[in-house]
PDB file of C-alpha atoms in Angstrom:
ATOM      1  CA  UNK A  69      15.456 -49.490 -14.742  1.00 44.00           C
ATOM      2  CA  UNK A  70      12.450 -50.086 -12.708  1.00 48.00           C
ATOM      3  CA  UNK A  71      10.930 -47.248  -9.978  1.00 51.00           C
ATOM      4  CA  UNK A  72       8.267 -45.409  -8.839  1.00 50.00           C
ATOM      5  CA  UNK A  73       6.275 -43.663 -11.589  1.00 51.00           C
ATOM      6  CA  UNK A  74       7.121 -40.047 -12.084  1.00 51.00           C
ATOM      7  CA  UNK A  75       4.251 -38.436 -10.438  1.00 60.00           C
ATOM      8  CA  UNK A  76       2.178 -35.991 -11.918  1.00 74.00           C
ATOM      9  CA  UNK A  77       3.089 -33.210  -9.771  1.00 80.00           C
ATOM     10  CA  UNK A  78       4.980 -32.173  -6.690  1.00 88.00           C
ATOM     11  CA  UNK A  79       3.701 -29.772  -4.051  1.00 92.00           C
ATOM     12  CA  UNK A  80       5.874 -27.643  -2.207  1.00 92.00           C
ATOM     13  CA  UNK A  81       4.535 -25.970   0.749  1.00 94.00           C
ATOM     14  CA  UNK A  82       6.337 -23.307   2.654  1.00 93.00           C
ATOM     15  CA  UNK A  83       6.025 -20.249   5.275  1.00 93.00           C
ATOM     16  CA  UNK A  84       5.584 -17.871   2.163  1.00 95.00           C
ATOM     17  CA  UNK A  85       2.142 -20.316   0.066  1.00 96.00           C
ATOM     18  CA  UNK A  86       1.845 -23.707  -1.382  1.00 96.00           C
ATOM     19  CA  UNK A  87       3.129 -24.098  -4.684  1.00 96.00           C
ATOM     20  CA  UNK A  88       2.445 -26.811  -6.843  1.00 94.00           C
ATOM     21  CA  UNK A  89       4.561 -27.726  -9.917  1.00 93.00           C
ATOM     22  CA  UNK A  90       3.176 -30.435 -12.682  1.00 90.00           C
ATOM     23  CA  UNK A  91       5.011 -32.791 -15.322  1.00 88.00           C
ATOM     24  CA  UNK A  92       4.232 -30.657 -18.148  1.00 91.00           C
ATOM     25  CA  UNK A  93       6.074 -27.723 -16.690  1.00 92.00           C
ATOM     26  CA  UNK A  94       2.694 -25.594 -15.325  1.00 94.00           C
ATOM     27  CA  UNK A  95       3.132 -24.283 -12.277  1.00 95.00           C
ATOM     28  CA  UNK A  96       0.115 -23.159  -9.680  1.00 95.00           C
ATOM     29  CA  UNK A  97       1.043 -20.782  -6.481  1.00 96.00           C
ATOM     30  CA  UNK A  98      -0.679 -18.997  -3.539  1.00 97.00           C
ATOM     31  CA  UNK A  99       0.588 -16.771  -0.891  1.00 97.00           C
ATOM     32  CA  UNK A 100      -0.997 -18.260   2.499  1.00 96.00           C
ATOM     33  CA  UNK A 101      -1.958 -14.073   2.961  1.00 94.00           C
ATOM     34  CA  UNK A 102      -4.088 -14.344  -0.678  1.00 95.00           C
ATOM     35  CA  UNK A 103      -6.101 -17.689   0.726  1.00 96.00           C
ATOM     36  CA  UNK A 104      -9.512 -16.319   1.193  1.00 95.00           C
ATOM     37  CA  UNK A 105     -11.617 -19.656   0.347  1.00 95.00           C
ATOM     38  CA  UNK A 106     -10.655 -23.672   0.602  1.00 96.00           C
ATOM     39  CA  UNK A 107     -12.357 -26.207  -1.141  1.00 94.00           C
ATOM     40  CA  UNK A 108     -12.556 -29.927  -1.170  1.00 93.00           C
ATOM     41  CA  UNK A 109     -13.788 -32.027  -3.721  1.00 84.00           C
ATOM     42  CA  UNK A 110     -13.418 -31.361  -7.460  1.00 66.00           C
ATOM     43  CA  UNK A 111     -13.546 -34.003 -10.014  1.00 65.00           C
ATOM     44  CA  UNK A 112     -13.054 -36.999  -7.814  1.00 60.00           C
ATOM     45  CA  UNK A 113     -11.090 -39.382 -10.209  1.00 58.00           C
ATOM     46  CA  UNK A 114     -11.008 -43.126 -10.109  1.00 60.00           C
ATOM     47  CA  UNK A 115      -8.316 -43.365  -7.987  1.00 63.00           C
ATOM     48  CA  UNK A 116     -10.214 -41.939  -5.100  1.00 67.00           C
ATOM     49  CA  UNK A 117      -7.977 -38.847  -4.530  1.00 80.00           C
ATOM     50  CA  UNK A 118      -9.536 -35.669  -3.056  1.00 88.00           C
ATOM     51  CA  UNK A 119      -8.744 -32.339  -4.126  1.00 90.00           C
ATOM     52  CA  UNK A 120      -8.400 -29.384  -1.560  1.00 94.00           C
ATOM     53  CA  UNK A 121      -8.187 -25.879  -3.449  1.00 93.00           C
ATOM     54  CA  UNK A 122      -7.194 -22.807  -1.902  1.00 96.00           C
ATOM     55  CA  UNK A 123      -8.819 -20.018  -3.727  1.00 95.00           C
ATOM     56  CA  UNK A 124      -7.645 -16.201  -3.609  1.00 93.00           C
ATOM     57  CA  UNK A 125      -9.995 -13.110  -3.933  1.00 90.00           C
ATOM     58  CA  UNK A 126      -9.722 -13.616  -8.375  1.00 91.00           C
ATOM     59  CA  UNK A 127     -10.719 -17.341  -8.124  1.00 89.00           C
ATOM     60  CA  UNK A 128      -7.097 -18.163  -8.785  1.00 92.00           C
ATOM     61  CA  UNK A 129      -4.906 -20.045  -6.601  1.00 91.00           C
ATOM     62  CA  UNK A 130      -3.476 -23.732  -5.984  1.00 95.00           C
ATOM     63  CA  UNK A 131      -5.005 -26.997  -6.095  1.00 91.00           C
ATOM     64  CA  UNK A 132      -3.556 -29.850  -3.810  1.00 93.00           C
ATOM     65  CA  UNK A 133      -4.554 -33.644  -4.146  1.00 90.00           C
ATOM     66  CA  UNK A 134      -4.774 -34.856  -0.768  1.00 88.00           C
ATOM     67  CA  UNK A 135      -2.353 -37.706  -1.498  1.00 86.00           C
ATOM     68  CA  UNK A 136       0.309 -34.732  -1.967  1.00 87.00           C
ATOM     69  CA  UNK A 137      -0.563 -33.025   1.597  1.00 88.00           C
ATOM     70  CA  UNK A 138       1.422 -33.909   4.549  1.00 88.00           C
ATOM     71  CA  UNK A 139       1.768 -31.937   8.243  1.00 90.00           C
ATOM     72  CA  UNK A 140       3.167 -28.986   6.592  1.00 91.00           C
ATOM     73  CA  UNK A 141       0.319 -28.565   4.572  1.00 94.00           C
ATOM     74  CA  UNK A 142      -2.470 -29.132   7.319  1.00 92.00           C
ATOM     75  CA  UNK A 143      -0.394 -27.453  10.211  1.00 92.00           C
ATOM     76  CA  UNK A 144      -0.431 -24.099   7.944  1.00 95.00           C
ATOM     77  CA  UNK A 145      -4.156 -24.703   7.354  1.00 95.00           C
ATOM     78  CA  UNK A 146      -4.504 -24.145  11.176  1.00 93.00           C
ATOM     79  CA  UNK A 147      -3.113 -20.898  11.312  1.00 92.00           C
ATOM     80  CA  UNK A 148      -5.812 -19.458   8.742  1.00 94.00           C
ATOM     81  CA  UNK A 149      -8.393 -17.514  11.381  1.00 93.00           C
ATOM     82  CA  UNK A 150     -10.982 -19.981  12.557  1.00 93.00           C
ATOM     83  CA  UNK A 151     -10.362 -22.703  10.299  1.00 96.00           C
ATOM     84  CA  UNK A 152     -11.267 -26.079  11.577  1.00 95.00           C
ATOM     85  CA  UNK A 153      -9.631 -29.295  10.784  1.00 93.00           C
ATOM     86  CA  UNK A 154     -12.239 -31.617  11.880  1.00 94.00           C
ATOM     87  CA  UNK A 155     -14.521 -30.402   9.212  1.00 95.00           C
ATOM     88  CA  UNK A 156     -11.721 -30.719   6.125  1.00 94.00           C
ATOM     89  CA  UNK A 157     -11.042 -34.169   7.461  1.00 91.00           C
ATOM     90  CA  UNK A 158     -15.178 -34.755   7.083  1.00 91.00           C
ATOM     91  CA  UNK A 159     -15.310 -32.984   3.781  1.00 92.00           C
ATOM     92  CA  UNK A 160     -12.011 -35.017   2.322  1.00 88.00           C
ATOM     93  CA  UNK A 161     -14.427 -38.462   4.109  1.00 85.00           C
ATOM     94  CA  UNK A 162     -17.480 -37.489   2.238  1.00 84.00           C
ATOM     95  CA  UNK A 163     -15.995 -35.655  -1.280  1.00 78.00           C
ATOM     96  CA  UNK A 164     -17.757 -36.155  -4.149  1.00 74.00           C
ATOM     97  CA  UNK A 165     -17.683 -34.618  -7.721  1.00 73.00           C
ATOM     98  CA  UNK A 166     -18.016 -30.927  -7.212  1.00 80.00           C
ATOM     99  CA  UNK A 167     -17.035 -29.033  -4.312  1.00 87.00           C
ATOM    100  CA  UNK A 168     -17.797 -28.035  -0.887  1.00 91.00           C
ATOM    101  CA  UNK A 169     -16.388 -24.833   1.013  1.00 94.00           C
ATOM    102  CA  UNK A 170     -14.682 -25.578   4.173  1.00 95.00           C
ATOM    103  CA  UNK A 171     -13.543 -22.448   5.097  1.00 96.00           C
ATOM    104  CA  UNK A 172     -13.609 -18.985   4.309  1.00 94.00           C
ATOM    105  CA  UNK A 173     -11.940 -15.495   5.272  1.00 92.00           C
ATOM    106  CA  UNK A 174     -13.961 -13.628   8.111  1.00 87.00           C
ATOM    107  CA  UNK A 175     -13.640 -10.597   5.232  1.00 77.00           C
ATOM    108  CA  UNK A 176     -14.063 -12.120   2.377  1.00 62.00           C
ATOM    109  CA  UNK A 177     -14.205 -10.872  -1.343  1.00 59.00           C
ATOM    110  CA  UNK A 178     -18.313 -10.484  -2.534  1.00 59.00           C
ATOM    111  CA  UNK A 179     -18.243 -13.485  -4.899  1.00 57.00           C
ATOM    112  CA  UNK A 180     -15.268 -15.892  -5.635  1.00 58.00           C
ATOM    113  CA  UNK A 181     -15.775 -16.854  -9.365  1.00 56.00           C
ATOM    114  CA  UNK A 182     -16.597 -20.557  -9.740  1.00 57.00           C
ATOM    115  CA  UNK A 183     -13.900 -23.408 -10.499  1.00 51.00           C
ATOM    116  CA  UNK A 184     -13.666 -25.471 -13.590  1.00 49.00           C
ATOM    117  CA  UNK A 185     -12.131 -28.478 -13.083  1.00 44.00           C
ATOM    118  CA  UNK A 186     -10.522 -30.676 -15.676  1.00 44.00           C
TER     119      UNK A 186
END
C-alpha cells in the first residue's frame, strides 16, 4: 500500500489544553490555565519546522511544531491576556536554533527553568 507517512505526532487541541501524542507512545499535555510562558524556536531541524512551546510555572508543558497548529491552536493563543499574534507570526518568520519568548503571564512564576531540546 502506498500513503502518507505516519507522522511523528498528532496534536490535539481543545477548550481544556493542547495535548500532543508521539509515535513512540509519549504523550505531552498542558491545561491552557497552567500556560504561563510560550516559546518559539527550539532546535530548528532541516525541514524548516518551527517549534512553539507552551511552558507552565515547573518548565513542563507541550511542544507544538508549527506544521501541526491550525486555527484552533492560534485562536486559543488569543484568549491568553495580552498575547499578540503579530509577534508569534514574526518570531515563527525569524526562528532560529534556540528560543525566543513571545509571551508571558502578567503574574508570572520568578524563573521558568530552561528547555532542553532534543
Amino acid at each position: 500500500m502506498h500513503g502518507d507517512p505516519v507522522p511523528d505526532s498528532y496534536v490535539y487541541v481543545t477548550e481544556e489544553g493542547v495535548t500532543r501524542h508521539y509515535a513512540d507512545g509519549s504523550v505531552e499535555a498542558l491545561a491552557w490555565e497552567d500556560v504561563v510562558e510560550v516559546r518559539v524556536g527550539g532546535h530548528v531541524p532541516a525541514d524548516g519546522d518551527v517549534f512553539i512551546v507552551l511552558l507552565d510555572s515547573e518548565g513542563e508543558g507541550c511542544v507544538v511544531p508549527r506544521s501541526a497548529t491550525d486555527a484552533s491552536f492560534l485562536t486559543r493563543l488569543r484568549y491568553l491576556p495580552d498575547f499578540d499574534l503579530d509577534q508569534l507570526s514574526a518570531a515563527v518568520e525569524d526562528a532560529h536554533d534556540g528560543y525566543v519568548v513571545v509571551w508571558r503571564s502578567p503574574d508570572p512564576p520568578s524563573s521558568i527553568p530552561d528547555l532542553e531540546y532534543d
